[in-house]
Amino acid sequence: MSTKSFPDGFFWGAATASYQIEGGIENTDWSKAATEGRVPTCGIACDHYNRYIEDFDIAKSLGHNAHRFSVEWARIEPEEGVFDHKAIEHYRQVLLALKDRKLRPFITIWHFTLPLWFSESGGFERKDSPEIFARYAAYIVKQLGDLCEYFSTMNEPSVFASNGWLRGSWPPFKRFALTDMVAITNSGRTFESKAKRGMGAVITYLQVMRNLANAHNAAYTEIKKHAPKVDVSLVKHVIVFEGTKNPIHQLAAFLANHFWTHRFMRRVRKHIDSIGLNYYFYKQFGDKRIWRKTDMDWNFAPEKIYEALKILSVYKKPIMVSEGGVADHDDSDRAEYIQKQVEGVWRAIDKGMDVRGHMYWSLLDNYEWALGFEKRFGLVEIDYRTLERKIRPSAYVYKEICETNSVVEYK
Ligand code: BGC
């Protein structure tokens, strides 16, 4: 019997995002970019829009008690200021299906894809983007708040802005020449042939980051006016930067953590009830070790989630691990990855950090943005020809963790 138990009521589950699994979403910046050949086509994806019942049955059978998903802005507000009640009704059915299965819902209000009317008119470069976003976010909570207590306004603003405005690998494909030297997560090919060298590109990026923070804050304020009791969080992607003992490497790590995580968190810290942590990435400056790699070519470092939690714990808010997972096409590493990650979360709680739950990324294989469907993150494998779902062996290891509410030792 493991003595490494989690607190009672700990949330265990998996996370998903609408665009990556639902299918049939055609009025976004990403679908437009696909028609232009700049990113892979998403198409019907996993057809989760029509198969959510089957997928939630699987999650339930795997011992989960919670589920994180996102609603699709372009479905809900297909034209500026015009809200589609049918889309809301769909997500109400989704929430009821989760309730029937005692899967506690965690909604992400916006996960990367933008409605075309918004992206085409400047998206988060627009000065009024905070108000536009806040109106949408408040609408979601008004419509769904009776069925859900946990809302995250946005997913990973730093990844969204750096891939879109520095790396140029995601819409709107703006690329700053110098960023080619720095690898930032989830990138894929870069499309804009001429990378901008001037500081103008960086200034726009910084404005987008500011608008995103203001958008979160405005959404928080607007939501709280109508629904003071719901828990409103921000989902932050944390890269754990460390240095060797060399002071230069230490300084580089300090600055990188500042620019990637703390700069944004300090802008929103007064407008969060809790924080979502997405952890995938560990980097040590001056590192000479040869790392084992995941299918994304990222260092295999699940245990470093402990450090990621520590980075966020300075904000003194409850933390939910809203994502963490591995691309592993033959499922040979996933069970180990999960066990080590979960053990890292347990150590954090043991040291007094307030962690409330753990969502594996992802329930299903899905559309991995500019990398298409090739990368396999799912507890459940998708056959994209037949859309058949097949539970991977590692999902049963996670099931044991969820059901025993404890760390299962790695065999
Ligand atoms: C994102 C997901 C993505 C995952 C794996 C996270 O940064 O929230 O949408 O699929 O990482 O790359």
CSV table of C-alpha atoms in Angstrom, one decimal, residues 292 294-295 300 302 324-342 358 360-366 374-381 390-398 401 410:
chain,number,residue,atom,x,y,z
A,292,ARG,CA,16.1,11.2,-23.2
A,294,THR,CA,9.8,12.6,-25.9
A,295,ASP,CA,8.2,12.4,-29.4
A,300,PHE,CA,11.9,13.8,-20.6
A,302,PRO,CA,8.2,14.8,-15.6
A,324,GLY,CA,0.9,17.7,-18.2
A,325,GLY,CA,1.6,14.8,-20.5
A,326,VAL,CA,3.7,13.2,-23.1
A,327,ALA,CA,3.6,12.5,-26.8
A,328,ASP,CA,4.4,8.8,-27.1
A,329,HIS,CA,3.2,7.1,-30.2
A,330,ASP,CA,3.8,3.5,-29.0
A,331,ASP,CA,2.9,4.1,-25.3
A,332,SER,CA,6.2,2.8,-24.2
A,333,ASP,CA,7.0,5.8,-21.9
A,334,ARG,CA,3.7,7.2,-20.9
A,335,ALA,CA,3.1,5.2,-17.8
A,336,GLU,CA,6.5,6.1,-16.4
A,337,TYR,CA,6.0,9.7,-17.3
A,338,ILE,CA,2.6,9.8,-15.5
A,339,GLN,CA,3.9,8.1,-12.4
A,340,LYS,CA,6.9,10.4,-12.1
A,341,GLN,CA,4.8,13.5,-12.8
A,342,VAL,CA,2.2,12.5,-10.2
A,358,HIS,CA,-4.2,16.8,-11.8
A,360,TYR,CA,-3.4,14.6,-17.8
A,361,TRP,CA,-3.0,16.0,-21.3
A,362,SER,CA,-4.9,14.6,-23.0
A,363,LEU,CA,-7.8,12.3,-22.8
A,364,LEU,CA,-7.7,11.6,-26.6
A,365,ASP,CA,-5.1,11.9,-29.3
A,366,ASN,CA,-5.7,15.2,-31.0
A,374,GLU,CA,1.0,12.8,-35.9
A,375,LYS,CA,1.9,13.4,-32.2
A,376,ARG,CA,0.1,11.2,-29.8
A,377,PHE,CA,-0.7,12.6,-26.4
A,378,GLY,CA,-3.8,10.5,-25.6
A,379,LEU,CA,-4.7,8.1,-22.9
A,380,VAL,CA,-6.9,6.9,-25.6
A,381,GLU,CA,-5.7,6.2,-29.1
A,390,LYS,CA,-8.7,2.4,-28.1
A,391,ILE,CA,-7.6,2.7,-24.5
A,392,ARG,CA,-3.8,2.6,-24.1
A,393,PRO,CA,-2.2,0.4,-21.4
A,394,SER,CA,-0.8,3.5,-19.6
A,395,ALA,CA,-4.4,4.8,-19.1
A,396,TYR,CA,-4.9,1.8,-16.7
A,397,VAL,CA,-1.8,2.9,-14.7
A,398,TYR,CA,-3.3,6.3,-14.4
A,401,ILE,CA,-3.5,6.3,-9.4
A,410,TYR,CA,6.8,2.7,-11.0
